[in-house]
mmCIF file with all atom_site columns, C-alpha atoms in Angstrom:
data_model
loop_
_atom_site.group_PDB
_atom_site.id
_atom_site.type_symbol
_atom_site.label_atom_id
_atom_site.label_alt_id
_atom_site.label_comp_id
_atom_site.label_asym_id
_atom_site.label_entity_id
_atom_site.label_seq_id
_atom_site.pdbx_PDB_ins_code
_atom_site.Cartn_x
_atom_site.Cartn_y
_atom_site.Cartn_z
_atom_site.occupancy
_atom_site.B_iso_or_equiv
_atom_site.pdbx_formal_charge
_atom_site.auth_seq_id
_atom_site.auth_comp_id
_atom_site.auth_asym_id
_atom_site.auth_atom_id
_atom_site.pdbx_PDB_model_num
ATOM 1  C CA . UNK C 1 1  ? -7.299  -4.102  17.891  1.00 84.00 ? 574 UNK C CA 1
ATOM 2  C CA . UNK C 1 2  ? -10.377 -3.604  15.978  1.00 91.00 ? 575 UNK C CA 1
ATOM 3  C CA . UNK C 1 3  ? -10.728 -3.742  12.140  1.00 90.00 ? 576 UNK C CA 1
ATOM 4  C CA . UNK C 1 4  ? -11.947 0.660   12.646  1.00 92.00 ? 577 UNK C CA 1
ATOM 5  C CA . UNK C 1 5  ? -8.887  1.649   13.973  1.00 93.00 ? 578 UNK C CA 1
ATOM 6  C CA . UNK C 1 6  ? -6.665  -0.251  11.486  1.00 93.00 ? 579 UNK C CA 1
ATOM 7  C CA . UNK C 1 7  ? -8.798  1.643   8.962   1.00 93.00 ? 580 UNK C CA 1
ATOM 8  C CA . UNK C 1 8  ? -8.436  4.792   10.990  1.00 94.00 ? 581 UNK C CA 1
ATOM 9  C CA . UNK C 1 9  ? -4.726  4.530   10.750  1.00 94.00 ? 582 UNK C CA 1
ATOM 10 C CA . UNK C 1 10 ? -4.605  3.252   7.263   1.00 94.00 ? 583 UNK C CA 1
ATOM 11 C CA . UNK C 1 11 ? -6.370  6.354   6.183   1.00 93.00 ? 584 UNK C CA 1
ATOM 12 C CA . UNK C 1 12 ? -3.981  8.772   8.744   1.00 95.00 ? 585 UNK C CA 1
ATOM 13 C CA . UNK C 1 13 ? -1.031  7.319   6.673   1.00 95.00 ? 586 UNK C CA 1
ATOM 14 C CA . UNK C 1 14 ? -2.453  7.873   3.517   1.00 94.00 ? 587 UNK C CA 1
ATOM 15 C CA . UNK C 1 15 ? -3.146  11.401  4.608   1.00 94.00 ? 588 UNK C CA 1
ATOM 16 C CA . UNK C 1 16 ? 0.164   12.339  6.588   1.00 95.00 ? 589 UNK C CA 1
ATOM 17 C CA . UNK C 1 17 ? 2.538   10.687  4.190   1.00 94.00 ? 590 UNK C CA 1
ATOM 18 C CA . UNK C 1 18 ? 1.152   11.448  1.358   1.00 93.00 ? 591 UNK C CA 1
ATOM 19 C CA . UNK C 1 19 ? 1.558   8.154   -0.497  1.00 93.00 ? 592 UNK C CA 1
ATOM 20 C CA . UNK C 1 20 ? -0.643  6.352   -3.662  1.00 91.00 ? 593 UNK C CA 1
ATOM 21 C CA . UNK C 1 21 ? -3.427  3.872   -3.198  1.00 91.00 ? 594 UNK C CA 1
ATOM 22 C CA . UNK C 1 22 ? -1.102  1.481   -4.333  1.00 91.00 ? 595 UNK C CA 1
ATOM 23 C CA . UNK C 1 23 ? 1.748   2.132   -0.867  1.00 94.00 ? 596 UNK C CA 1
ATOM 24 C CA . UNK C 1 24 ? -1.576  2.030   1.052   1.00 94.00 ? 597 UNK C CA 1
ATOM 25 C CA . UNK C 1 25 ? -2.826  -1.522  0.166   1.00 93.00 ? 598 UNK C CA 1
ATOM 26 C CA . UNK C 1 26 ? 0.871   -2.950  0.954   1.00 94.00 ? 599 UNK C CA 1
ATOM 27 C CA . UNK C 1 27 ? 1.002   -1.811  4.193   1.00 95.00 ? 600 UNK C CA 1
ATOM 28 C CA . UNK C 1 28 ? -2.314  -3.275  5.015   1.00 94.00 ? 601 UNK C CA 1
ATOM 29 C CA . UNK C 1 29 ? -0.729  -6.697  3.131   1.00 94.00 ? 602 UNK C CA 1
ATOM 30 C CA . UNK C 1 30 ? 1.790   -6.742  5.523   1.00 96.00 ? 603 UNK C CA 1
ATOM 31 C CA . UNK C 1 31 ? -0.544  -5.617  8.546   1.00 95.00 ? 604 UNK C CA 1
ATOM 32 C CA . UNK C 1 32 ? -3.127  -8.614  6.861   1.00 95.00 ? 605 UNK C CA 1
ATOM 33 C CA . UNK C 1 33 ? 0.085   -10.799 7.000   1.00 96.00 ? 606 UNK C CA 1
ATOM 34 C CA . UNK C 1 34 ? 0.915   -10.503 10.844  1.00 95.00 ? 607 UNK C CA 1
ATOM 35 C CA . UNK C 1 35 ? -2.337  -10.672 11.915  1.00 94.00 ? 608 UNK C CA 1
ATOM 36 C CA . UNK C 1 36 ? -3.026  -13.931 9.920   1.00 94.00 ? 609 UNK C CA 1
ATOM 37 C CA . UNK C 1 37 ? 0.360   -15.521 11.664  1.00 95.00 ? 610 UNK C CA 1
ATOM 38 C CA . UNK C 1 38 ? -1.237  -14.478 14.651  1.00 95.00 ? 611 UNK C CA 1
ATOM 39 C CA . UNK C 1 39 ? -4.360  -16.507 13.911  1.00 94.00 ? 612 UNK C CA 1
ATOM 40 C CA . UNK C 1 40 ? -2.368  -19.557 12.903  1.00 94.00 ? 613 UNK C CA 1
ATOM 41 C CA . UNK C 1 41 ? 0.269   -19.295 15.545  1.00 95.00 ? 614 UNK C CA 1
ATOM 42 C CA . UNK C 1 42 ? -3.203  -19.328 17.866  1.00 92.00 ? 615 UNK C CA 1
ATOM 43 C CA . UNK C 1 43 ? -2.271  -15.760 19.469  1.00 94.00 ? 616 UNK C CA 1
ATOM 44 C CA . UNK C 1 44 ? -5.691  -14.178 18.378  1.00 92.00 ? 617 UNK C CA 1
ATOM 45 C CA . UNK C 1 45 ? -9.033  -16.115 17.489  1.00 93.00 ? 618 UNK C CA 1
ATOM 46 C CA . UNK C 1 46 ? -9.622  -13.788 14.500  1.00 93.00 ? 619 UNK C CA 1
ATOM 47 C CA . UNK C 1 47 ? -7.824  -11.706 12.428  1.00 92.00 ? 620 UNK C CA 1
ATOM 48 C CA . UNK C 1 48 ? -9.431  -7.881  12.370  1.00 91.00 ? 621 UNK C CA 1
ATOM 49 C CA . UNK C 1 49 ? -7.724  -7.486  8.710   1.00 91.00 ? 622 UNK C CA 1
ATOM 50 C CA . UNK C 1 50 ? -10.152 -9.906  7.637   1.00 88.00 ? 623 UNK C CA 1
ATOM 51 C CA . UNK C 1 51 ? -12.725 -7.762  7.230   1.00 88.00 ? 624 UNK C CA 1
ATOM 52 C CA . UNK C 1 52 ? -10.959 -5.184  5.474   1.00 88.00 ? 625 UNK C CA 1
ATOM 53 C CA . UNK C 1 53 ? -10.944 -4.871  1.911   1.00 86.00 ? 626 UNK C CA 1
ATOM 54 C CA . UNK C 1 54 ? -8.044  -4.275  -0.943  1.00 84.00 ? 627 UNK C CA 1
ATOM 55 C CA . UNK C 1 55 ? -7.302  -0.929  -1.644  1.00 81.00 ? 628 UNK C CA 1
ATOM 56 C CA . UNK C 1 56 ? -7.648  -0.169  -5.350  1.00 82.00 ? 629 UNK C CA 1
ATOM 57 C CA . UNK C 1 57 ? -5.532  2.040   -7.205  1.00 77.00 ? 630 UNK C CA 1
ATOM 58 C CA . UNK C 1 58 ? -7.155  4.274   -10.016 1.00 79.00 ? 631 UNK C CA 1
ATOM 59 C CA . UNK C 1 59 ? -5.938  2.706   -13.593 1.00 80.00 ? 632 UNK C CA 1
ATOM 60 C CA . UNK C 1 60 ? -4.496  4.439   -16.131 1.00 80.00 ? 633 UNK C CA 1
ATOM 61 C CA . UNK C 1 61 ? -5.874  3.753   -19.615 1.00 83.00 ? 634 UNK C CA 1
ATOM 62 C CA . UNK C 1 62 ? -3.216  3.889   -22.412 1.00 81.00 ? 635 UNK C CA 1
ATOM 63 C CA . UNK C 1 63 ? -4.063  5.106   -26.058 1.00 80.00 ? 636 UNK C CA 1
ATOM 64 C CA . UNK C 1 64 ? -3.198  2.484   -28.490 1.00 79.00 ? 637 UNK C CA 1
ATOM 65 C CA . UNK C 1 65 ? -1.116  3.025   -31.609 1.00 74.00 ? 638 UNK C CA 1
ATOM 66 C CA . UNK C 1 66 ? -3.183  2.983   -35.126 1.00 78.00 ? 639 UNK C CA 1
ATOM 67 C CA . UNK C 1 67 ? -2.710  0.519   -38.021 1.00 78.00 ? 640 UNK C CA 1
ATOM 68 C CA . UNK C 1 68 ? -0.719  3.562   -39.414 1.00 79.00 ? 641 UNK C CA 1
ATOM 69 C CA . UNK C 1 69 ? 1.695   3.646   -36.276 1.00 79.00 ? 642 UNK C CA 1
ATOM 70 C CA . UNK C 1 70 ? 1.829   -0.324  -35.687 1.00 76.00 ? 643 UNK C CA 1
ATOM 71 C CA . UNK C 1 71 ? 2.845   -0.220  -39.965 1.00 78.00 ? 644 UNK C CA 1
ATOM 72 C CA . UNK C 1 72 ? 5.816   2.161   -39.605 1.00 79.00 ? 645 UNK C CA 1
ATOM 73 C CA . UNK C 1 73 ? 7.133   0.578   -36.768 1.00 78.00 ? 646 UNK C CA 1
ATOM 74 C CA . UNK C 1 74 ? 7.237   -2.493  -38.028 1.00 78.00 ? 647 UNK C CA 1
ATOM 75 C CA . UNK C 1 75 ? 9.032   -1.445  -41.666 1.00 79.00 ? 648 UNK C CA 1
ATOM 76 C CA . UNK C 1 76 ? 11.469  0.578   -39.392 1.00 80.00 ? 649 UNK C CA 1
ATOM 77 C CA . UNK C 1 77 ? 12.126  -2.124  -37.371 1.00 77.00 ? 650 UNK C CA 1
ATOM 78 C CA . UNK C 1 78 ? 12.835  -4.111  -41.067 1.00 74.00 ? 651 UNK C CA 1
ATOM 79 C CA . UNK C 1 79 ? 9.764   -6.373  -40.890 1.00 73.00 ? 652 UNK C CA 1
ATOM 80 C CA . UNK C 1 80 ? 7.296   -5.264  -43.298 1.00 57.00 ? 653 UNK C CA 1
ATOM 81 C CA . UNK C 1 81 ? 5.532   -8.559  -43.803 1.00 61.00 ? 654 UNK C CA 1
ATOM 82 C CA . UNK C 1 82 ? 4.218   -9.038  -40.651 1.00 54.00 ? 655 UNK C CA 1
ATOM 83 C CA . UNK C 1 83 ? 1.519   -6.985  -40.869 1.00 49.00 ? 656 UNK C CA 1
ATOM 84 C CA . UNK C 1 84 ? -0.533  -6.274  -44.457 1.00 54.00 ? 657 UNK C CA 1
#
């Protein structure tokens, strides 16, 4: 098995099932994980997952709350003097 076709089918899954970035990478984890027992168990010389890399998953970046926000919170939560 050459690190290609696990990239080939990686990307077919992706495709076909329709899953996130995030499903992706842990299926190559687990491929990555067999093929390194392989290598220590002395079955294969080198692992073909080796070569390829993490999958990254688009981040989502959160808006944060104001002073104003953060404020009423905390005097609804009955601790005004924690913030000034």
């Amino acid at each position: 098995m050459e690190s290609e076709e696990i990239r080939s089918y990686l990307s077919n899954y992706q495709q076909k099932a329709g899953v996130t970035h995030v499903t992706v990478d842990n299926v190559r984890r687990i491929i990555s994980s067999f093929y390194s027992w392989l290598e220590d168990e002395d079955h294969i010389i080198k692992s073909p997952v080796k070569r390829i890399k993490r999958v990254k998953a688009p981040q989502l970046i959160r808006e944060t709350y104001g002073d104003k926000v953060a404020r009423f919170f905390a005097i609804t939560a009955g601790c005004p003097e924690t913030l000034p």
